Tab-separated table of N, CA and C in Angstrom:
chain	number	residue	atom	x	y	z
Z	1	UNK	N	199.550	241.875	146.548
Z	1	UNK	CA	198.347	241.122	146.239
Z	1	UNK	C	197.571	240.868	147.525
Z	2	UNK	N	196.305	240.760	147.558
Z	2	UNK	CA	195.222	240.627	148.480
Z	2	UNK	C	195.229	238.951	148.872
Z	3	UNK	N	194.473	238.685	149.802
Z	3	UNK	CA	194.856	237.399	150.564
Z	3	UNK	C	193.549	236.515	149.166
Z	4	UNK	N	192.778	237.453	149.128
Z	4	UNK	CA	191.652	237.075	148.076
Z	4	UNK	C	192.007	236.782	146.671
Z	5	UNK	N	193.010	237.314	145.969
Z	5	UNK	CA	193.480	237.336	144.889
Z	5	UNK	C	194.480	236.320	145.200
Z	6	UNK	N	195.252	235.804	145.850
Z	6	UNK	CA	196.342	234.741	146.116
Z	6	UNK	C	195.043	233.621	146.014
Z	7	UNK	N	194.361	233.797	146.686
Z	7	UNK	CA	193.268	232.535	146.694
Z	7	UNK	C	192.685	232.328	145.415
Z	8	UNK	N	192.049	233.307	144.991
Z	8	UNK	CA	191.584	233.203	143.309
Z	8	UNK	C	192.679	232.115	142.568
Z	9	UNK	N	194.249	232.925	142.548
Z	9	UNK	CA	194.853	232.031	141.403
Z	9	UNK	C	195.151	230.662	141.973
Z	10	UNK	N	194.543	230.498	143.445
Z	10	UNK	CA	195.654	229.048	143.710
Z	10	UNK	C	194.092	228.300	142.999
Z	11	UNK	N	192.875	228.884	143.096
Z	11	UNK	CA	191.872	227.948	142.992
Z	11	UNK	C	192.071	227.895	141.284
Z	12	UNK	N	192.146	229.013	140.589
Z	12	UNK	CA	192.564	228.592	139.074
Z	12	UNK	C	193.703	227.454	138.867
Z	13	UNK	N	194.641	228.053	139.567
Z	13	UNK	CA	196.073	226.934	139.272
Z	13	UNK	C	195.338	225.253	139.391
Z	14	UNK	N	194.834	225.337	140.386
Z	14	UNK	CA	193.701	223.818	141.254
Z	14	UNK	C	193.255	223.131	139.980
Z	15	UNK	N	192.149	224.004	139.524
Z	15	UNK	CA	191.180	224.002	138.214
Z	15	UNK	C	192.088	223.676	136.708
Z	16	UNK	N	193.307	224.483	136.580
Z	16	UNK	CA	193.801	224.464	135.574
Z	16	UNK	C	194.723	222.716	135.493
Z	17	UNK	N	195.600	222.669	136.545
Z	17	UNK	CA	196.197	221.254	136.748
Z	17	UNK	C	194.957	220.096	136.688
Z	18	UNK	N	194.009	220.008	137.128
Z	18	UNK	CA	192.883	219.181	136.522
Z	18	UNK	C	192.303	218.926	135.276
Z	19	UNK	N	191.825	220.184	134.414
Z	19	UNK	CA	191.720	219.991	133.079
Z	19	UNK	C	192.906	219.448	132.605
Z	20	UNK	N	193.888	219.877	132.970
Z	20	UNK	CA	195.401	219.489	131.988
Z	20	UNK	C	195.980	218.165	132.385
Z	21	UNK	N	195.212	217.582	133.095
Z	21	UNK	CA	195.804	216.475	133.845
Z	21	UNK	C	194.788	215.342	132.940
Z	22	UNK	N	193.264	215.754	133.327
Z	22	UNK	CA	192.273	215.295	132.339
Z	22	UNK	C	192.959	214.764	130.674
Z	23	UNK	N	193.116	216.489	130.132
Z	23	UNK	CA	193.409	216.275	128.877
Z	23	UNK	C	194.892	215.234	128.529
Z	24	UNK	N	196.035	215.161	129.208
Z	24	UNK	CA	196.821	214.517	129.049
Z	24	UNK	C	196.538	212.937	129.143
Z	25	UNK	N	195.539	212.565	129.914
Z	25	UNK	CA	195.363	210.952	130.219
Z	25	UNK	C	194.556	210.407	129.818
Z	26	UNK	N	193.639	211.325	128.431
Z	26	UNK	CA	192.823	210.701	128.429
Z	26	UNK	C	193.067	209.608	126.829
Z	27	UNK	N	192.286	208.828	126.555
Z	27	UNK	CA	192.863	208.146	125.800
Z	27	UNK	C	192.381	208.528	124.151
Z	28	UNK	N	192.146	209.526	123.934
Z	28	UNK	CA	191.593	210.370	122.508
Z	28	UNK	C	192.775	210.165	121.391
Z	29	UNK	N	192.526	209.747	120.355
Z	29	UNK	CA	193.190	210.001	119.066
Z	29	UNK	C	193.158	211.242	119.097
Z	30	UNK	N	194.169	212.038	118.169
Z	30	UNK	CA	194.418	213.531	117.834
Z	30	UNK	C	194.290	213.586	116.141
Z	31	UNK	N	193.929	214.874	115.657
Z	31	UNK	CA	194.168	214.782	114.139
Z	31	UNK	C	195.798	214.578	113.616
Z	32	UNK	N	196.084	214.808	112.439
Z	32	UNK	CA	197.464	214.534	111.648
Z	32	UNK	C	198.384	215.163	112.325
Z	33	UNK	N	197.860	216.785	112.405
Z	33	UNK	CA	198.986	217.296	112.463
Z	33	UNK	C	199.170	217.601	113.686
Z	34	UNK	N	198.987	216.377	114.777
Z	34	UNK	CA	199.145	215.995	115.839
Z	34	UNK	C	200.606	216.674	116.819
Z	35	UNK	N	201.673	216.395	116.000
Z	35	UNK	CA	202.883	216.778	116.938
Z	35	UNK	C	202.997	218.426	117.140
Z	36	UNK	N	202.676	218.767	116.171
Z	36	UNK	CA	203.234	220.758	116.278
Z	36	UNK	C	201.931	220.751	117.161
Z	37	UNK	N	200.672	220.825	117.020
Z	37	UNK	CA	199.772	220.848	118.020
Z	37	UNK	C	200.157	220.269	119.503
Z	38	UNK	N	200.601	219.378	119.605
Z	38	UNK	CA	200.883	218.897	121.032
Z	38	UNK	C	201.878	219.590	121.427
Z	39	UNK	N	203.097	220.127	120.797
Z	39	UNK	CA	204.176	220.896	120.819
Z	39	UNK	C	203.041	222.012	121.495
Z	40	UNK	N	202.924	222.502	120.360
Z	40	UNK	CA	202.152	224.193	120.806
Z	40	UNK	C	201.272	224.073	122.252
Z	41	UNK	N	200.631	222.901	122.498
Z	41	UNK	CA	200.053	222.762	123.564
Z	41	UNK	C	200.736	222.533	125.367
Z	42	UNK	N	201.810	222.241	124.919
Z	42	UNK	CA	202.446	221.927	126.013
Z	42	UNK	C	203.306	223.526	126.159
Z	43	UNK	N	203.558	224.142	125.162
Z	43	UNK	CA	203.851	225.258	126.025
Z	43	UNK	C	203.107	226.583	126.319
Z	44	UNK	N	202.122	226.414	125.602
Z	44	UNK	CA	200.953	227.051	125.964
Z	44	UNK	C	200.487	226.723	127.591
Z	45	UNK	N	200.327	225.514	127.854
Z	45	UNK	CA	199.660	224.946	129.475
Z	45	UNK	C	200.760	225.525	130.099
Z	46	UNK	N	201.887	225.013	130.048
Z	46	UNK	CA	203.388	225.348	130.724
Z	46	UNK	C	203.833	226.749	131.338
Z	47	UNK	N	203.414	227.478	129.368
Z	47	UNK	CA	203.785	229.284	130.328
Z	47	UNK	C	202.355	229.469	131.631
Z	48	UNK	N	200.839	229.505	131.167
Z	48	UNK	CA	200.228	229.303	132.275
Z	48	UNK	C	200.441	228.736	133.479
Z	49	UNK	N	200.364	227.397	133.766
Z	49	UNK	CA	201.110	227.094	134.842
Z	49	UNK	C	201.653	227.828	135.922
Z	50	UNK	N	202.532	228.214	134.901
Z	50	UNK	CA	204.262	228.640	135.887
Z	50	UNK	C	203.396	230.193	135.939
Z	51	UNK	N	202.786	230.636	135.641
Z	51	UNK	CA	201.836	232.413	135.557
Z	51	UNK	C	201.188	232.233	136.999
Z	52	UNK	N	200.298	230.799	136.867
Z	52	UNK	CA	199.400	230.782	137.703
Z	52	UNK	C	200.304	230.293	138.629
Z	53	UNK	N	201.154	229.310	139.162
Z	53	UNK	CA	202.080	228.757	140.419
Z	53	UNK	C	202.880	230.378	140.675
Z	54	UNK	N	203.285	231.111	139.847
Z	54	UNK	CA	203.887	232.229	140.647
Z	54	UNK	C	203.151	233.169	141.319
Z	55	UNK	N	201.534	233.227	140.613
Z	55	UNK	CA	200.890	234.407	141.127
Z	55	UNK	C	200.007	233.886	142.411
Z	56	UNK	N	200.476	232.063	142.611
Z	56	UNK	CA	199.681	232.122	143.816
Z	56	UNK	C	200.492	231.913	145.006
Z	57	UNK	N	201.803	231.981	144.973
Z	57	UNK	CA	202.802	232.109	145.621
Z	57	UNK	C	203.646	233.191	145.858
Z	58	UNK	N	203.072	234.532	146.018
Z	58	UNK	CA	204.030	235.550	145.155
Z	58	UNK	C	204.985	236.096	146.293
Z	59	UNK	N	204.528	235.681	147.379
Z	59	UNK	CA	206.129	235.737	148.412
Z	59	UNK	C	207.325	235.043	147.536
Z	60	UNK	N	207.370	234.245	146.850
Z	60	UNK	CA	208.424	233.617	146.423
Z	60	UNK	C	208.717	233.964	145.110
Z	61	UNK	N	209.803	233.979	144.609
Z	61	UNK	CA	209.831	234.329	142.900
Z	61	UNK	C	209.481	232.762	142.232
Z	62	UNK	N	209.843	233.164	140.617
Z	62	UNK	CA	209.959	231.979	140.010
Z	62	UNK	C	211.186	231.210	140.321
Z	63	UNK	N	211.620	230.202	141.502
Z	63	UNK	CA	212.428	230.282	141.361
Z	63	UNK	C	212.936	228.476	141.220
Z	64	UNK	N	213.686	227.669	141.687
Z	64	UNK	CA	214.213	226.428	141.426
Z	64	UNK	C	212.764	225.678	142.276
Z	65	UNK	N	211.996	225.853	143.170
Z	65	UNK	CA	211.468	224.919	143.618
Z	65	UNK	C	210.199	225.001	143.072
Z	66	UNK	N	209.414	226.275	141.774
Z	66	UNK	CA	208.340	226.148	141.272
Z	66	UNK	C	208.901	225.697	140.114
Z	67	UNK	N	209.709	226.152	139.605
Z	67	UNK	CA	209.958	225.492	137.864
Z	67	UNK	C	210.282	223.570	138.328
Z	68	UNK	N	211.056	223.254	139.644
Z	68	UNK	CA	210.922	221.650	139.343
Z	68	UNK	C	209.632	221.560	139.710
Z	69	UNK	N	208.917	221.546	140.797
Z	69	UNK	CA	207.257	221.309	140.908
Z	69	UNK	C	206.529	221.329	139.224
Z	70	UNK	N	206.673	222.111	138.632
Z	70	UNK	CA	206.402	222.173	137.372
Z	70	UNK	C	206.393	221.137	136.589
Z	71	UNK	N	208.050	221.014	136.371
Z	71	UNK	CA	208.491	220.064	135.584
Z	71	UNK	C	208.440	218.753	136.176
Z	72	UNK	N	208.538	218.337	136.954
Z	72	UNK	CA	207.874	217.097	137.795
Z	72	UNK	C	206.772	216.962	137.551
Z	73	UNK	N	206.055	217.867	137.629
Z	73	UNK	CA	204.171	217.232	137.105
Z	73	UNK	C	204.306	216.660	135.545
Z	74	UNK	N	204.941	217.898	134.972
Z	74	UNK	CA	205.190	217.490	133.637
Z	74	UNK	C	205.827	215.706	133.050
Z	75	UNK	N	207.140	215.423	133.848
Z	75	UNK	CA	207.423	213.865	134.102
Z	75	UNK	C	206.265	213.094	134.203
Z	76	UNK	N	205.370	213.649	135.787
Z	76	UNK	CA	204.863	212.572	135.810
Z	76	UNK	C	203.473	212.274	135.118
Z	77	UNK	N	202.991	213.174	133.939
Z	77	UNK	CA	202.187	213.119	132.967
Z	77	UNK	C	202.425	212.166	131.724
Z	78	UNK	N	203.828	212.437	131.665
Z	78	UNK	CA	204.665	211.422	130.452
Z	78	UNK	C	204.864	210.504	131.039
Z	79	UNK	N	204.778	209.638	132.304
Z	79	UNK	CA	204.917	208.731	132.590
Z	79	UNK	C	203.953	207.718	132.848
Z	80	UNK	N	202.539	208.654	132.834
Z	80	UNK	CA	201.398	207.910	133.303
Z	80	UNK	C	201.164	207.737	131.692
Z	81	UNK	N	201.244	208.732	130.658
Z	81	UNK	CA	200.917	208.165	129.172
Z	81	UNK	C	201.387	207.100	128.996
Z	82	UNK	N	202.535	206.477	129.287
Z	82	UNK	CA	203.383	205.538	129.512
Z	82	UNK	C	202.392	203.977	129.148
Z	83	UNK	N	201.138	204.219	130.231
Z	83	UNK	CA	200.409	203.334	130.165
Z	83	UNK	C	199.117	203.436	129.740
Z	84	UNK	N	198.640	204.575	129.475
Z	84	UNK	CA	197.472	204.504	128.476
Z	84	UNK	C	197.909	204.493	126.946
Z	85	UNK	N	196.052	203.398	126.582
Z	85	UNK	CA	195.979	203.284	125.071
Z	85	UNK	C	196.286	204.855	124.239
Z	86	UNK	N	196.991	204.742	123.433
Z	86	UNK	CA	196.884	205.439	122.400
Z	86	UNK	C	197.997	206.952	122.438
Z	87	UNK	N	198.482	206.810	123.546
Z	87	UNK	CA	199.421	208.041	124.049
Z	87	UNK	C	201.008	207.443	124.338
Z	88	UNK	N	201.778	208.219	124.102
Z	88	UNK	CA	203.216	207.703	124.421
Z	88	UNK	C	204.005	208.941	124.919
Z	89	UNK	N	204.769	208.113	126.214
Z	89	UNK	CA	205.810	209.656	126.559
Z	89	UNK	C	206.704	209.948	125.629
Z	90	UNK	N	206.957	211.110	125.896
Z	90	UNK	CA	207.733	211.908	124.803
Z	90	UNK	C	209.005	213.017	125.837
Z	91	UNK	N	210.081	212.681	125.352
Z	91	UNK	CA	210.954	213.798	125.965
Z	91	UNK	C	210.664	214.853	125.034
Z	92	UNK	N	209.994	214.898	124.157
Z	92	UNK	CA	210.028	216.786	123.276
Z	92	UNK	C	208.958	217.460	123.973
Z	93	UNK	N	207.872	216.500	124.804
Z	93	UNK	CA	207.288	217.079	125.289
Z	93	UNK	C	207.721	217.548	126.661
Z	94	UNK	N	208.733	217.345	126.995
Z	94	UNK	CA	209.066	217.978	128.436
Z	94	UNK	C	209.675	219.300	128.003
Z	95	UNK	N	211.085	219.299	126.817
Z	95	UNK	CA	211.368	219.928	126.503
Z	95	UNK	C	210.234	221.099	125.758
Z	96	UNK	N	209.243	220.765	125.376
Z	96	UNK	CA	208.078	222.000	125.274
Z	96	UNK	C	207.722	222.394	126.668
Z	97	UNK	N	207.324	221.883	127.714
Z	97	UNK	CA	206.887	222.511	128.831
Z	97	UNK	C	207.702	223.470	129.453
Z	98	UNK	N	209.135	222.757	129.439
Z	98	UNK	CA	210.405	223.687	129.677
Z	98	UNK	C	210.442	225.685	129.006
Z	99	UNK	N	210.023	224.990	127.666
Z	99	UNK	CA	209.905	226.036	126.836
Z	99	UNK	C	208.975	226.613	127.359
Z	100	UNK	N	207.998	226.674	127.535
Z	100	UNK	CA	206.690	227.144	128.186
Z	100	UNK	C	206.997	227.552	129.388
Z	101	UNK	N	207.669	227.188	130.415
Z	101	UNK	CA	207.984	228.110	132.001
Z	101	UNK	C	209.077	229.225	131.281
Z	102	UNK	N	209.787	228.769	130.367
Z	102	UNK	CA	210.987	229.518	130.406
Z	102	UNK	C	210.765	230.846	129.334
Z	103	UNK	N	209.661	230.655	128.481
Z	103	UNK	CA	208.670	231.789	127.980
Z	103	UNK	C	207.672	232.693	129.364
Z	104	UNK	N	207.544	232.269	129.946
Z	104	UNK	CA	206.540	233.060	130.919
Z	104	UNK	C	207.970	233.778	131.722
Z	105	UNK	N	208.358	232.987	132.177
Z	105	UNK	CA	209.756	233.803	132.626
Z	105	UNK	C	210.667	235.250	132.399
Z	106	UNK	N	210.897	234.985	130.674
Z	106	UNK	CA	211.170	236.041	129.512
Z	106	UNK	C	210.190	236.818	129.776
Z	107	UNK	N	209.067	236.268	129.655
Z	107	UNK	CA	207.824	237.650	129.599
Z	107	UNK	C	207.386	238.463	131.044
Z	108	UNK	N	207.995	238.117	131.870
Z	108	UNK	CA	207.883	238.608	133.006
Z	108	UNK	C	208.223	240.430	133.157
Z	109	UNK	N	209.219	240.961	132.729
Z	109	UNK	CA	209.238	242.167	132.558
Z	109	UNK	C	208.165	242.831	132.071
Z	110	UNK	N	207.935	242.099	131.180
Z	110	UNK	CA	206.750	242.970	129.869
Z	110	UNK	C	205.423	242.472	131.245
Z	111	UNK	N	205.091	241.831	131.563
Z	111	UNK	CA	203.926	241.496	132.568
Z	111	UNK	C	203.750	242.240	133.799
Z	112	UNK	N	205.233	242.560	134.010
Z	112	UNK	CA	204.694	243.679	135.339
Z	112	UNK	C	203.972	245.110	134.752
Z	113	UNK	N	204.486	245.380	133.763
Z	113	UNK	CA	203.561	246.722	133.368
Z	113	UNK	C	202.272	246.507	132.866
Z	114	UNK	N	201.875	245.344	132.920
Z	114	UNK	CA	200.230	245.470	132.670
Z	114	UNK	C	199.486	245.325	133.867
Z	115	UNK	N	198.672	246.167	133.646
Z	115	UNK	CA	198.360	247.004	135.090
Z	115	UNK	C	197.386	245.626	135.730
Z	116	UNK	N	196.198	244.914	135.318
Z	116	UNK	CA	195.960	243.774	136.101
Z	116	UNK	C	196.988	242.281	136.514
Z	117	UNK	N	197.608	242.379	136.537
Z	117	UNK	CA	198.795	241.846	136.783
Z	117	UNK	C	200.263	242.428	137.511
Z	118	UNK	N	200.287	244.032	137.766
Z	118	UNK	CA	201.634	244.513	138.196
Z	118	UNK	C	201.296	244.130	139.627
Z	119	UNK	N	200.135	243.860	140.085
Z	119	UNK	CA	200.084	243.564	141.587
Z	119	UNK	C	200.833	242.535	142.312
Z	120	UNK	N	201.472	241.789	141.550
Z	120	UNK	CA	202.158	240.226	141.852
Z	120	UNK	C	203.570	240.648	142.456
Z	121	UNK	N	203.958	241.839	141.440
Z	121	UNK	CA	205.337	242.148	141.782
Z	121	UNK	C	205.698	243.630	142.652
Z	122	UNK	N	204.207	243.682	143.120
Z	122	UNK	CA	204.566	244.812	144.359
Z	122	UNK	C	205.128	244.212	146.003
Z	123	UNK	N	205.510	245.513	146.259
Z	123	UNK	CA	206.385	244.540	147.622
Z	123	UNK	C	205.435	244.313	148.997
Z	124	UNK	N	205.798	243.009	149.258
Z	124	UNK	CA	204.472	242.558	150.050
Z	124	UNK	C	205.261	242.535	151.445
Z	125	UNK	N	203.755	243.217	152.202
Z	125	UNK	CA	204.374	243.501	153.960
Z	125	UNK	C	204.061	242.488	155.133
């Protein structure tokens, strides 16, 4: 990967942890079928995440110190709901984010062969 393309995803990763940081704190009612949606949402953000933290780090694999960075943000999202109106932490929601790094993970094989993306896992000099 190019010094330009490492920069691209760290400024997405930047961009992306803000909206998702936004959307987690803010104090919005959700419709009914609130939980499978928040489910689906947390590992939707999660596999991203961990896409975007690996591809802007790609000297390093996925390895113990991006999945806790991860999951630590993730904590400390459920902890700040903690104290806003209308939101409550949830351990299913960690366990979805979990699910969500550990889906991008799985899909990692299948991701190096798509050709805008095999650049992450070429060997860097």
């Amino acid at each position: 990967m190019t010094r330009a393309q490492i920069i691209t995803f760290r400024l997405i990763l930047v961009a992306a942890l803000m909206v998702i940081t936004h959307l987690a704190t803010t104090p919005q009612q959700y419709p009914v079928f609130k939980h499978i949606f928040d489910k689906a949402n947390h590992i939707l953000a999660f596999y991203f995440l961990a896409l975007l933290m690996d591809f802007s780090f790609p000297k390093t694999n996925l390895g113990i110190s991006k999945v806790m960075g991860l999951l630590t943000y993730g904590i400390l999202i459920e902890v700040v709901q903690g104290f806003i109106p209308n939101r409550m932490p949830s351990l299913l929601d960690l366990v979805a984010d979990g699910i969500g790094i550990a889906s991008y993970r799985l899909s990692m094989p299948v991701l190096r062969h798509v050709p805008l993306l095999s650049g992450r896992w070429r060997v860097q000099t």
